[in-house]
C-alpha cells in the first residue's frame, strides 16, 4: 500500500511542492489524519463493487481511501490549481476520475451513467466545502441520483439541524427538506485538530440513507416544502400565525387555514417545531387546494 496523503508531513510536502495556498472562500480545510479517513469510509460501508462520488477531493486525502475501498471513484473539484496535484498524488490509483467542475453546476446523473454504468451501489462520500453544504445536499437529493446515500462531513451546527427530531430546537425546515428523502443520523464528531488549516467551527460526519418510499405521500413536494418553510419563519409563533404570515394571502384566508388544521387534527396553537413530517404532509395536502400557486 502507498504512503497516505493525509499525514501532516506528507500534506505539507505536497503543498510546498506545488506552492499551494488555501482559499478560504472555497472551504479548503484538508484532512491530515488517516484514522478519521478510515472511519469516514467505514461508515459508507463500501464493497469492492461499490462506486463513490466525492465533492472536493482537495489533494486527494479522502479520495485515495475511497479508491482503496471502492470499485470506482468520481470526484468533482472546482479549483483548477488542484488538478495537477491530484494527477500526481492519485497516480497509484487507476479507478479514480476527477471532474473539474462546480458540483452545483454539474450534471451528476450523466457523469454517473458514463463513469459507473455497471455499478449498482453508489454512495456520496465527502468532506464538504462548508460554505455550500446545504445547497450541495439539496441539489443532489433533488437530482434523484441512483445512489444509496451519503456520508458527509460538515459544520456540526448544520449536522444537528439536518438530523434533528421534532420537538428539539434544531428541528426546522432543513430537517424536513432532508429527512423527506433520507434517514439522517450523526455518525461521528470530528475534532478541529485533524484539519489543515483548522476550521473555526466544530465538525461532524453524518450518514444519510435514502428511503425506499417517502415518509408521507403528498400531492406536491414543492408545496410541502413551502408550507414547512412558512411554518418556521418565526419559531416562537404558533403554526396558525406563521401560516397566515407566510402563505400567499394567508391573512385573508385564516378560515381556510383553520379548517385545514382541524382536518389534520393539529391544534392551531402548536408551534412548527412540534409537527412531524407526516403531520406536515397531511397539512400541506389540506392547504393545497386553497394555496397552491396554480389554484
Ligand atoms: N477532500 C479533501 C480533504 O478532506 O482533505 C478536501 C476537502 S475541503 C473541506 C473542500 C474541497 O471542496 C476543496 O478541495 C475545495 O476546493 C472544493 N470545493 C469547494 N467548492 C466546491 C464546489 N462548488 N464544487 C466542487 N468542489 C468544491
PDB file of C-alpha atoms and ligand atoms in Angstrom:
ATOM      1  CA  UNK A   1       0.000   0.000   0.000  1.00  0.00           C
ATOM      2  CA  UNK A   2       1.166   3.533  -0.750  1.00  0.00           C
ATOM      3  CA  UNK A   3       2.067   6.095   1.885  1.00  0.00           C
ATOM      4  CA  UNK A   4      -1.055   8.022   2.988  1.00  0.00           C
ATOM      5  CA  UNK A   5      -1.500  11.510   1.574  1.00  0.00           C
ATOM      6  CA  UNK A   6      -3.220  12.572   4.776  1.00  0.00           C
ATOM      7  CA  UNK A   7      -0.333  12.765   7.210  1.00  0.00           C
ATOM      8  CA  UNK A   8       0.766  16.215   8.340  1.00  0.00           C
ATOM      9  CA  UNK A   9       4.256  15.672   6.893  1.00  0.00           C
ATOM     10  CA  UNK A  10       3.170  14.383   3.502  1.00  0.00           C
ATOM     11  CA  UNK A  11       0.446  17.034   3.182  1.00  0.00           C
ATOM     12  CA  UNK A  12       2.981  19.796   3.901  1.00  0.00           C
ATOM     13  CA  UNK A  13       5.378  18.267   1.358  1.00  0.00           C
ATOM     14  CA  UNK A  14       2.674  18.224  -1.335  1.00  0.00           C
ATOM     15  CA  UNK A  15       1.523  21.766  -0.592  1.00  0.00           C
ATOM     16  CA  UNK A  16       5.114  23.012  -0.725  1.00  0.00           C
ATOM     17  CA  UNK A  17       5.955  21.152  -3.916  1.00  0.00           C
ATOM     18  CA  UNK A  18       3.081  22.878  -5.714  1.00  0.00           C
ATOM     19  CA  UNK A  19       3.279  26.202  -3.861  1.00  0.00           C
ATOM     20  CA  UNK A  20      -0.372  25.727  -2.954  1.00  0.00           C
ATOM     21  CA  UNK A  21      -2.113  28.323  -0.800  1.00  0.00           C
ATOM     22  CA  UNK A  22      -5.504  27.596   0.769  1.00  0.00           C
ATOM     23  CA  UNK A  23      -8.540  29.512  -0.438  1.00  0.00           C
ATOM     24  CA  UNK A  24     -10.833  30.154   2.468  1.00  0.00           C
ATOM     25  CA  UNK A  25     -13.590  31.154   0.057  1.00  0.00           C
ATOM     26  CA  UNK A  26     -13.607  27.573  -1.292  1.00  0.00           C
ATOM     27  CA  UNK A  27     -13.854  25.980   2.147  1.00  0.00           C
ATOM     28  CA  UNK A  28     -10.415  24.417   1.855  1.00  0.00           C
ATOM     29  CA  UNK A  29      -9.700  22.590   5.102  1.00  0.00           C
ATOM     30  CA  UNK A  30      -7.834  19.404   4.291  1.00  0.00           C
ATOM     31  CA  UNK A  31      -7.832  16.270   6.438  1.00  0.00           C
ATOM     32  CA  UNK A  32      -4.479  15.184   7.828  1.00  0.00           C
ATOM     33  CA  UNK A  33      -5.450  12.116   9.859  1.00  0.00           C
ATOM     34  CA  UNK A  34      -5.670   8.680   8.203  1.00  0.00           C
ATOM     35  CA  UNK A  35      -7.694   7.272  11.129  1.00  0.00           C
ATOM     36  CA  UNK A  36     -10.500   9.764  10.597  1.00  0.00           C
ATOM     37  CA  UNK A  37     -10.469   8.944   6.889  1.00  0.00           C
ATOM     38  CA  UNK A  38     -10.723   5.219   7.589  1.00  0.00           C
ATOM     39  CA  UNK A  39     -13.660   5.880   9.910  1.00  0.00           C
ATOM     40  CA  UNK A  40     -15.462   8.056   7.370  1.00  0.00           C
ATOM     41  CA  UNK A  41     -15.054   5.446   4.664  1.00  0.00           C
ATOM     42  CA  UNK A  42     -16.099   2.722   7.138  1.00  0.00           C
ATOM     43  CA  UNK A  43     -19.423   4.485   7.695  1.00  0.00           C
ATOM     44  CA  UNK A  44     -20.118   4.334   3.954  1.00  0.00           C
ATOM     45  CA  UNK A  45     -19.978   0.508   4.005  1.00  0.00           C
ATOM     46  CA  UNK A  46     -18.483   0.246   0.555  1.00  0.00           C
ATOM     47  CA  UNK A  47     -17.599  -3.046  -1.105  1.00  0.00           C
ATOM     48  CA  UNK A  48     -15.274  -3.780  -3.993  1.00  0.00           C
ATOM     49  CA  UNK A  49     -18.353  -3.445  -6.223  1.00  0.00           C
ATOM     50  CA  UNK A  50     -19.377  -0.003  -4.944  1.00  0.00           C
ATOM     51  CA  UNK A  51     -18.995   3.386  -6.520  1.00  0.00           C
ATOM     52  CA  UNK A  52     -18.160   6.581  -4.619  1.00  0.00           C
ATOM     53  CA  UNK A  53     -18.942  10.147  -5.624  1.00  0.00           C
ATOM     54  CA  UNK A  54     -16.784  12.739  -3.880  1.00  0.00           C
ATOM     55  CA  UNK A  55     -17.197  16.504  -3.760  1.00  0.00           C
ATOM     56  CA  UNK A  56     -13.955  18.430  -3.366  1.00  0.00           C
ATOM     57  CA  UNK A  57     -11.025  15.988  -3.312  1.00  0.00           C
ATOM     58  CA  UNK A  58      -8.521  18.705  -2.292  1.00  0.00           C
ATOM     59  CA  UNK A  59      -5.138  16.994  -2.620  1.00  0.00           C
ATOM     60  CA  UNK A  60      -6.754  13.539  -2.552  1.00  0.00           C
ATOM     61  CA  UNK A  61      -6.698  12.642   1.170  1.00  0.00           C
ATOM     62  CA  UNK A  62     -10.140  11.041   1.238  1.00  0.00           C
ATOM     63  CA  UNK A  63     -10.087  10.133  -2.445  1.00  0.00           C
ATOM     64  CA  UNK A  64      -7.313   7.607  -2.003  1.00  0.00           C
ATOM     65  CA  UNK A  65      -9.113   5.886   0.876  1.00  0.00           C
ATOM     66  CA  UNK A  66     -12.200   5.667  -1.333  1.00  0.00           C
ATOM     67  CA  UNK A  67     -10.105   4.337  -4.208  1.00  0.00           C
ATOM     68  CA  UNK A  68      -8.847   1.552  -1.942  1.00  0.00           C
ATOM     69  CA  UNK A  69     -12.350   0.631  -0.748  1.00  0.00           C
ATOM     70  CA  UNK A  70     -14.500   1.004  -3.874  1.00  0.00           C
ATOM     71  CA  UNK A  71     -14.511  -0.139  -7.455  1.00  0.00           C
ATOM     72  CA  UNK A  72     -14.731   3.356  -8.905  1.00  0.00           C
ATOM     73  CA  UNK A  73     -14.419   6.901  -7.548  1.00  0.00           C
ATOM     74  CA  UNK A  74     -15.531  10.085  -9.272  1.00  0.00           C
ATOM     75  CA  UNK A  75     -14.502  13.357  -7.594  1.00  0.00           C
ATOM     76  CA  UNK A  76     -15.742  16.821  -8.506  1.00  0.00           C
ATOM     77  CA  UNK A  77     -13.235  19.617  -7.833  1.00  0.00           C
ATOM     78  CA  UNK A  78     -13.851  23.292  -8.576  1.00  0.00           C
ATOM     79  CA  UNK A  79     -10.284  24.559  -8.018  1.00  0.00           C
ATOM     80  CA  UNK A  80      -8.217  24.218 -11.166  1.00  0.00           C
ATOM     81  CA  UNK A  81      -4.964  24.596  -9.194  1.00  0.00           C
ATOM     82  CA  UNK A  82      -5.592  21.198  -7.624  1.00  0.00           C
ATOM     83  CA  UNK A  83      -5.791  19.275 -10.898  1.00  0.00           C
ATOM     84  CA  UNK A  84      -2.030  18.768 -11.415  1.00  0.00           C
ATOM     85  CA  UNK A  85      -1.651  17.975  -7.716  1.00  0.00           C
ATOM     86  CA  UNK A  86      -4.312  15.271  -7.892  1.00  0.00           C
ATOM     87  CA  UNK A  87      -2.841  13.833 -11.046  1.00  0.00           C
ATOM     88  CA  UNK A  88       0.371  13.364  -9.110  1.00  0.00           C
ATOM     89  CA  UNK A  89      -0.947  12.222  -5.708  1.00  0.00           C
ATOM     90  CA  UNK A  90      -3.543   9.826  -7.123  1.00  0.00           C
ATOM     91  CA  UNK A  91      -1.295   8.352  -9.817  1.00  0.00           C
ATOM     92  CA  UNK A  92      -1.121   4.973  -7.981  1.00  0.00           C
ATOM     93  CA  UNK A  93      -4.897   4.532  -8.403  1.00  0.00           C
ATOM     94  CA  UNK A  94      -6.422   3.672 -11.761  1.00  0.00           C
ATOM     95  CA  UNK A  95     -10.038   3.730 -10.574  1.00  0.00           C
ATOM     96  CA  UNK A  96     -10.376   7.488  -9.936  1.00  0.00           C
ATOM     97  CA  UNK A  97     -11.809  10.084 -12.311  1.00  0.00           C
ATOM     98  CA  UNK A  98     -11.506  13.771 -11.434  1.00  0.00           C
ATOM     99  CA  UNK A  99     -14.150  16.048 -12.913  1.00  0.00           C
ATOM    100  CA  UNK A 100     -13.170  19.720 -12.947  1.00  0.00           C
ATOM    101  CA  UNK A 101     -16.497  21.331 -12.147  1.00  0.00           C
ATOM    102  CA  UNK A 102     -18.560  23.196  -9.620  1.00  0.00           C
ATOM    103  CA  UNK A 103     -20.704  20.414  -8.161  1.00  0.00           C
ATOM    104  CA  UNK A 104     -23.679  22.780  -8.118  1.00  0.00           C
ATOM    105  CA  UNK A 105     -23.489  23.103 -11.908  1.00  0.00           C
ATOM    106  CA  UNK A 106     -22.558  19.522 -12.733  1.00  0.00           C
ATOM    107  CA  UNK A 107     -24.876  17.005 -14.376  1.00  0.00           C
ATOM    108  CA  UNK A 108     -24.048  14.331 -11.815  1.00  0.00           C
ATOM    109  CA  UNK A 109     -26.589  11.818 -13.159  1.00  0.00           C
ATOM    110  CA  UNK A 110     -24.930  11.968 -16.555  1.00  0.00           C
ATOM    111  CA  UNK A 111     -21.470  11.551 -15.047  1.00  0.00           C
ATOM    112  CA  UNK A 112     -22.676   8.502 -13.085  1.00  0.00           C
ATOM    113  CA  UNK A 113     -24.207   6.994 -16.228  1.00  0.00           C
ATOM    114  CA  UNK A 114     -20.934   7.499 -18.076  1.00  0.00           C
ATOM    115  CA  UNK A 115     -18.419   6.583 -15.382  1.00  0.00           C
ATOM    116  CA  UNK A 116     -20.308   3.942 -13.384  1.00  0.00           C
ATOM    117  CA  UNK A 117     -22.631   2.241 -15.877  1.00  0.00           C
ATOM    118  CA  UNK A 118     -22.346  -1.203 -14.289  1.00  0.00           C
ATOM    119  CA  UNK A 119     -22.317  -0.175 -10.612  1.00  0.00           C
ATOM    120  CA  UNK A 120     -25.424  -0.835  -8.502  1.00  0.00           C
ATOM    121  CA  UNK A 121     -24.288   0.544  -5.147  1.00  0.00           C
ATOM    122  CA  UNK A 122     -23.223   4.191  -5.120  1.00  0.00           C
ATOM    123  CA  UNK A 123     -22.506   6.416  -2.116  1.00  0.00           C
ATOM    124  CA  UNK A 124     -21.646  10.105  -1.946  1.00  0.00           C
ATOM    125  CA  UNK A 125     -18.718  10.455   0.451  1.00  0.00           C
ATOM    126  CA  UNK A 126     -17.121  13.822   1.102  1.00  0.00           C
ATOM    127  CA  UNK A 127     -15.538  16.322   3.408  1.00  0.00           C
ATOM    128  CA  UNK A 128     -17.797  19.063   2.096  1.00  0.00           C
ATOM    129  CA  UNK A 129     -16.845  22.692   1.487  1.00  0.00           C
ATOM    130  CA  UNK A 130     -18.818  24.074   4.452  1.00  0.00           C
ATOM    131  CA  UNK A 131     -19.926  27.289   2.747  1.00  0.00           C
ATOM    132  CA  UNK A 132     -22.173  25.327   0.360  1.00  0.00           C
ATOM    133  CA  UNK A 133     -23.171  22.275   2.425  1.00  0.00           C
ATOM    134  CA  UNK A 134     -26.921  22.791   2.215  1.00  0.00           C
ATOM    135  CA  UNK A 135     -27.146  23.719  -1.495  1.00  0.00           C
ATOM    136  CA  UNK A 136     -24.998  20.687  -2.370  1.00  0.00           C
ATOM    137  CA  UNK A 137     -27.125  18.239  -0.382  1.00  0.00           C
ATOM    138  CA  UNK A 138     -30.405  19.670  -1.635  1.00  0.00           C
ATOM    139  CA  UNK A 139     -29.203  19.643  -5.224  1.00  0.00           C
ATOM    140  CA  UNK A 140     -28.029  16.032  -5.049  1.00  0.00           C
ATOM    141  CA  UNK A 141     -31.289  14.961  -3.384  1.00  0.00           C
ATOM    142  CA  UNK A 142     -33.436  16.810  -5.927  1.00  0.00           C
ATOM    143  CA  UNK A 143     -31.385  15.335  -8.775  1.00  0.00           C
ATOM    144  CA  UNK A 144     -32.746  11.934  -7.685  1.00  0.00           C
ATOM    145  CA  UNK A 145     -29.471  10.202  -8.347  1.00  0.00           C
ATOM    146  CA  UNK A 146     -29.233   6.419  -8.351  1.00  0.00           C
ATOM    147  CA  UNK A 147     -27.389   6.389  -5.025  1.00  0.00           C
ATOM    148  CA  UNK A 148     -27.803   4.558  -1.690  1.00  0.00           C
ATOM    149  CA  UNK A 149     -26.947   7.595   0.396  1.00  0.00           C
ATOM    150  CA  UNK A 150     -24.343   9.977   1.762  1.00  0.00           C
ATOM    151  CA  UNK A 151     -21.585  10.001   4.343  1.00  0.00           C
ATOM    152  CA  UNK A 152     -20.505  13.612   4.570  1.00  0.00           C
ATOM    153  CA  UNK A 153     -18.598  15.903   6.873  1.00  0.00           C
ATOM    154  CA  UNK A 154     -19.932  19.351   7.617  1.00  0.00           C
ATOM    155  CA  UNK A 155     -20.187  22.032  10.254  1.00  0.00           C
ATOM    156  CA  UNK A 156     -21.637  20.428  13.413  1.00  0.00           C
ATOM    157  CA  UNK A 157     -24.395  23.040  13.674  1.00  0.00           C
ATOM    158  CA  UNK A 158     -25.704  22.128  10.243  1.00  0.00           C
ATOM    159  CA  UNK A 159     -25.372  18.414  11.014  1.00  0.00           C
ATOM    160  CA  UNK A 160     -27.505  18.960  14.129  1.00  0.00           C
ATOM    161  CA  UNK A 161     -30.205  20.737  12.131  1.00  0.00           C
ATOM    162  CA  UNK A 162     -30.257  18.115   9.377  1.00  0.00           C
ATOM    163  CA  UNK A 163     -30.584  15.197  11.803  1.00  0.00           C
ATOM    164  CA  UNK A 164     -32.904  16.908  14.312  1.00  0.00           C
ATOM    165  CA  UNK A 165     -36.087  15.257  15.573  1.00  0.00           C
ATOM    166  CA  UNK A 166     -39.412  17.065  16.198  1.00  0.00           C
ATOM    167  CA  UNK A 167     -39.620  18.906  19.497  1.00  0.00           C
ATOM    168  CA  UNK A 168     -35.976  19.978  19.557  1.00  0.00           C
ATOM    169  CA  UNK A 169     -34.675  23.469  18.981  1.00  0.00           C
ATOM    170  CA  UNK A 170     -32.585  22.368  15.993  1.00  0.00           C
ATOM    171  CA  UNK A 171     -35.623  20.910  14.187  1.00  0.00           C
ATOM    172  CA  UNK A 172     -36.761  23.060  11.282  1.00  0.00           C
ATOM    173  CA  UNK A 173     -37.487  23.242   7.570  1.00  0.00           C
ATOM    174  CA  UNK A 174     -33.969  21.968   6.730  1.00  0.00           C
ATOM    175  CA  UNK A 175     -34.544  18.819   8.836  1.00  0.00           C
ATOM    176  CA  UNK A 176     -37.720  18.150   6.893  1.00  0.00           C
ATOM    177  CA  UNK A 177     -36.299  19.055   3.466  1.00  0.00           C
ATOM    178  CA  UNK A 178     -33.622  16.402   4.010  1.00  0.00           C
ATOM    179  CA  UNK A 179     -35.477  13.768   6.047  1.00  0.00           C
ATOM    180  CA  UNK A 180     -38.203  13.651   3.426  1.00  0.00           C
ATOM    181  CA  UNK A 181     -35.669  11.848   1.203  1.00  0.00           C
ATOM    182  CA  UNK A 182     -33.313  10.117   3.625  1.00  0.00           C
ATOM    183  CA  UNK A 183     -32.919   8.827   7.151  1.00  0.00           C
ATOM    184  CA  UNK A 184     -30.374  11.053   8.874  1.00  0.00           C
ATOM    185  CA  UNK A 185     -28.010  10.395  11.752  1.00  0.00           C
ATOM    186  CA  UNK A 186     -24.764  11.749  13.125  1.00  0.00           C
ATOM    187  CA  UNK A 187     -22.045   9.173  12.525  1.00  0.00           C
ATOM    188  CA  UNK A 188     -19.232  10.871  14.426  1.00  0.00           C
ATOM    189  CA  UNK A 189     -17.861  14.121  15.734  1.00  0.00           C
ATOM    190  CA  UNK A 190     -14.538  15.293  14.371  1.00  0.00           C
ATOM    191  CA  UNK A 191     -12.020  17.430  16.281  1.00  0.00           C
ATOM    192  CA  UNK A 192     -10.542  20.558  14.692  1.00  0.00           C
ATOM    193  CA  UNK A 193      -7.032  19.198  15.082  1.00  0.00           C
ATOM    194  CA  UNK A 194      -7.366  16.776  12.146  1.00  0.00           C
ATOM    195  CA  UNK A 195      -7.624  19.608   9.599  1.00  0.00           C
ATOM    196  CA  UNK A 196      -5.111  21.824   7.889  1.00  0.00           C
ATOM    197  CA  UNK A 197      -5.812  24.688   8.338  1.00  0.00           C
ATOM    198  CA  UNK A 198      -8.089  24.162  11.335  1.00  0.00           C
ATOM    199  CA  UNK A 199     -11.631  25.439  10.743  1.00  0.00           C
ATOM    200  CA  UNK A 200     -13.236  27.924  13.131  1.00  0.00           C
ATOM    201  CA  UNK A 201     -16.250  25.693  13.655  1.00  0.00           C
ATOM    202  CA  UNK A 202     -16.901  22.211  15.060  1.00  0.00           C
ATOM    203  CA  UNK A 203     -17.366  19.378  12.564  1.00  0.00           C
ATOM    204  CA  UNK A 204     -19.456  16.225  12.335  1.00  0.00           C
ATOM    205  CA  UNK A 205     -19.922  13.409   9.855  1.00  0.00           C
ATOM    206  CA  UNK A 206     -23.496  12.458   9.079  1.00  0.00           C
ATOM    207  CA  UNK A 207     -24.946   9.416   7.369  1.00  0.00           C
ATOM    208  CA  UNK A 208     -27.976   9.779   5.134  1.00  0.00           C
ATOM    209  CA  UNK A 209     -29.645   6.686   3.678  1.00  0.00           C
ATOM    210  CA  UNK A 210     -32.333   7.061   1.027  1.00  0.00           C
ATOM    211  CA  UNK A 211     -35.855   5.942   1.950  1.00  0.00           C
ATOM    212  CA  UNK A 212     -37.427   3.236  -0.201  1.00  0.00           C
ATOM    213  CA  UNK A 213     -40.555   5.414  -0.192  1.00  0.00           C
ATOM    214  CA  UNK A 214     -41.057   8.920   1.208  1.00  0.00           C
ATOM    215  CA  UNK A 215     -42.310   9.007   4.820  1.00  0.00           C
ATOM    216  CA  UNK A 216     -45.508  10.676   3.637  1.00  0.00           C
ATOM    217  CA  UNK A 217     -47.252  10.810   0.259  1.00  0.00           C
ATOM    218  CA  UNK A 218     -48.133  14.351  -0.796  1.00  0.00           C
ATOM    219  CA  UNK A 219     -49.813  15.933  -3.806  1.00  0.00           C
ATOM    220  CA  UNK A 220     -46.937  18.329  -4.418  1.00  0.00           C
ATOM    221  CA  UNK A 221     -43.486  18.087  -2.803  1.00  0.00           C
ATOM    222  CA  UNK A 222     -42.579  21.692  -3.541  1.00  0.00           C
ATOM    223  CA  UNK A 223     -45.732  22.845  -1.787  1.00  0.00           C
ATOM    224  CA  UNK A 224     -44.880  20.666   1.246  1.00  0.00           C
ATOM    225  CA  UNK A 225     -41.532  22.462   1.500  1.00  0.00           C
ATOM    226  CA  UNK A 226     -43.233  25.831   1.071  1.00  0.00           C
ATOM    227  CA  UNK A 227     -45.577  25.047   3.969  1.00  0.00           C
ATOM    228  CA  UNK A 228     -42.726  23.866   6.203  1.00  0.00           C
ATOM    229  CA  UNK A 229     -40.635  26.936   5.424  1.00  0.00           C
ATOM    230  CA  UNK A 230     -43.579  29.194   6.235  1.00  0.00           C
ATOM    231  CA  UNK A 231     -44.216  27.294   9.485  1.00  0.00           C
ATOM    232  CA  UNK A 232     -40.754  28.062  10.855  1.00  0.00           C
ATOM    233  CA  UNK A 233     -40.306  31.694   9.808  1.00  0.00           C
ATOM    234  CA  UNK A 234     -40.812  32.870  13.385  1.00  0.00           C
ATOM    235  CA  UNK A 235     -40.108  29.890  15.596  1.00  0.00           C
ATOM    236  CA  UNK A 236     -41.872  31.290  18.626  1.00  0.00           C
ATOM    237  CA  UNK A 237     -45.100  31.948  16.777  1.00  0.00           C
ATOM    238  CA  UNK A 238     -47.905  29.409  16.508  1.00  0.00           C
ATOM    239  CA  UNK A 239     -48.377  27.389  13.361  1.00  0.00           C
ATOM    240  CA  UNK A 240     -51.536  29.385  12.626  1.00  0.00           C
ATOM    241  CA  UNK A 241     -49.743  32.732  12.860  1.00  0.00           C
ATOM    242  CA  UNK A 242     -46.818  31.580  10.777  1.00  0.00           C
ATOM    243  CA  UNK A 243     -49.032  30.167   8.044  1.00  0.00           C
ATOM    244  CA  UNK A 244     -51.113  33.334   7.974  1.00  0.00           C
ATOM    245  CA  UNK A 245     -47.953  35.388   7.563  1.00  0.00           C
ATOM    246  CA  UNK A 246     -46.166  33.013   5.192  1.00  0.00           C
ATOM    247  CA  UNK A 247     -48.758  31.674   2.758  1.00  0.00           C
ATOM    248  CA  UNK A 248     -49.954  33.841  -0.141  1.00  0.00           C
ATOM    249  CA  UNK A 249     -52.856  35.985   1.119  1.00  0.00           C
ATOM    250  CA  UNK A 250     -52.708  33.980   4.355  1.00  0.00           C
ATOM    251  CA  UNK A 251     -54.020  36.892   6.402  1.00  0.00           C
ATOM    252  CA  UNK A 252     -57.269  36.992   4.439  1.00  0.00           C
ATOM    253  CA  UNK A 253     -57.581  33.227   4.390  1.00  0.00           C
ATOM    254  CA  UNK A 254     -57.433  32.493   8.108  1.00  0.00           C
ATOM    255  CA  UNK A 255     -60.605  30.409   7.956  1.00  0.00           C
ATOM    256  CA  UNK A 256     -59.170  28.097   5.294  1.00  0.00           C
ATOM    257  CA  UNK A 257     -56.011  27.628   7.367  1.00  0.00           C
ATOM    258  CA  UNK A 258     -58.039  26.860  10.488  1.00  0.00           C
ATOM    259  CA  UNK A 259     -60.138  24.395   8.554  1.00  0.00           C
ATOM    260  CA  UNK A 260     -57.061  22.604   7.211  1.00  0.00           C
ATOM    261  CA  UNK A 261     -55.557  22.425  10.722  1.00  0.00           C
ATOM    262  CA  UNK A 262     -58.820  20.992  12.086  1.00  0.00           C
ATOM    263  CA  UNK A 263     -58.995  18.405   9.288  1.00  0.00           C
ATOM    264  CA  UNK A 264     -55.481  17.275  10.242  1.00  0.00           C
ATOM    265  CA  UNK A 265     -56.231  17.378  13.983  1.00  0.00           C
ATOM    266  CA  UNK A 266     -53.454  19.886  14.568  1.00  0.00           C
ATOM    267  CA  UNK A 267     -54.088  22.445  17.300  1.00  0.00           C
ATOM    268  CA  UNK A 268     -53.642  25.949  15.804  1.00  0.00           C
ATOM    269  CA  UNK A 269     -51.670  26.958  18.904  1.00  0.00           C
ATOM    270  CA  UNK A 270     -48.956  24.384  18.321  1.00  0.00           C
ATOM    271  CA  UNK A 271     -45.579  25.513  17.043  1.00  0.00           C
ATOM    272  CA  UNK A 272     -43.997  24.242  13.839  1.00  0.00           C
ATOM    273  CA  UNK A 273     -41.190  22.542  15.697  1.00  0.00           C
ATOM    274  CA  UNK A 274     -43.650  20.049  17.262  1.00  0.00           C
ATOM    275  CA  UNK A 275     -45.040  18.763  13.953  1.00  0.00           C
ATOM    276  CA  UNK A 276     -43.779  15.518  12.470  1.00  0.00           C
ATOM    277  CA  UNK A 277     -43.042  15.221   8.780  1.00  0.00           C
ATOM    278  CA  UNK A 278     -46.221  13.122   8.440  1.00  0.00           C
ATOM    279  CA  UNK A 279     -48.282  15.910  10.013  1.00  0.00           C
ATOM    280  CA  UNK A 280     -46.691  18.480   7.698  1.00  0.00           C
ATOM    281  CA  UNK A 281     -47.519  16.213   4.752  1.00  0.00           C
ATOM    282  CA  UNK A 282     -51.179  15.951   5.724  1.00  0.00           C
ATOM    283  CA  UNK A 283     -51.336  19.674   6.385  1.00  0.00           C
ATOM    284  CA  UNK A 284     -49.767  20.532   3.035  1.00  0.00           C
ATOM    285  CA  UNK A 285     -52.358  18.410   1.231  1.00  0.00           C
ATOM    286  CA  UNK A 286     -55.202  20.031   3.192  1.00  0.00           C
ATOM    287  CA  UNK A 287     -53.900  23.529   2.360  1.00  0.00           C
ATOM    288  CA  UNK A 288     -53.101  22.694  -1.242  1.00  0.00           C
ATOM    289  CA  UNK A 289     -56.497  23.418  -2.877  1.00  0.00           C
ATOM    290  CA  UNK A 290     -56.558  26.948  -1.395  1.00  0.00           C
ATOM    291  CA  UNK A 291     -52.903  27.966  -1.566  1.00  0.00           C
ATOM    292  CA  UNK A 292     -51.018  26.098  -4.264  1.00  0.00           C
ATOM    293  CA  UNK A 293     -49.694  28.523  -6.888  1.00  0.00           C
ATOM    294  CA  UNK A 294     -51.702  27.316  -9.845  1.00  0.00           C
ATOM    295  CA  UNK A 295     -55.005  27.094  -7.930  1.00  0.00           C
TER     296      UNK A 295
HETATM  297  N1  LIG B   1     -11.449  16.103   0.479  1.00  0.00           N
HETATM  298  C1  LIG B   1     -10.349  16.951   0.880  1.00  0.00           C
HETATM  299  C2  LIG B   1      -9.931  16.606   2.292  1.00  0.00           C
HETATM  300  O1  LIG B   1     -10.774  16.075   3.034  1.00  0.00           O
HETATM  301  O2  LIG B   1      -8.796  16.859   2.646  1.00  0.00           O
HETATM  302  C3  LIG B   1     -10.690  18.436   0.780  1.00  0.00           C
HETATM  303  C4  LIG B   1     -11.955  18.881   1.487  1.00  0.00           C
HETATM  304  S1  LIG B   1     -12.160  20.627   1.578  1.00  0.00           S
HETATM  305  C5  LIG B   1     -13.144  20.759   3.039  1.00  0.00           C
HETATM  306  C6  LIG B   1     -13.356  21.035   0.330  1.00  0.00           C
HETATM  307  C7  LIG B   1     -12.942  20.864  -1.116  1.00  0.00           C
HETATM  308  O3  LIG B   1     -14.053  21.204  -1.946  1.00  0.00           O
HETATM  309  C8  LIG B   1     -11.789  21.745  -1.585  1.00  0.00           C
HETATM  310  O4  LIG B   1     -10.908  20.970  -2.334  1.00  0.00           O
HETATM  311  C9  LIG B   1     -12.463  22.801  -2.477  1.00  0.00           C
HETATM  312  O5  LIG B   1     -11.610  23.324  -3.481  1.00  0.00           O
HETATM  313  C10 LIG B   1     -13.618  22.013  -3.044  1.00  0.00           C
HETATM  314  N2  LIG B   1     -14.788  22.806  -3.471  1.00  0.00           N
HETATM  315  C11 LIG B   1     -15.252  23.963  -2.938  1.00  0.00           C
HETATM  316  N3  LIG B   1     -16.369  24.349  -3.551  1.00  0.00           N
HETATM  317  C12 LIG B   1     -16.664  23.405  -4.487  1.00  0.00           C
HETATM  318  C13 LIG B   1     -17.702  23.255  -5.457  1.00  0.00           C
HETATM  319  N4  LIG B   1     -18.697  24.149  -5.544  1.00  0.00           N
HETATM  320  N5  LIG B   1     -17.677  22.183  -6.284  1.00  0.00           N
HETATM  321  C14 LIG B   1     -16.661  21.260  -6.189  1.00  0.00           C
HETATM  322  N6  LIG B   1     -15.661  21.358  -5.290  1.00  0.00           N
HETATM  323  C15 LIG B   1     -15.652  22.409  -4.443  1.00  0.00           C
END
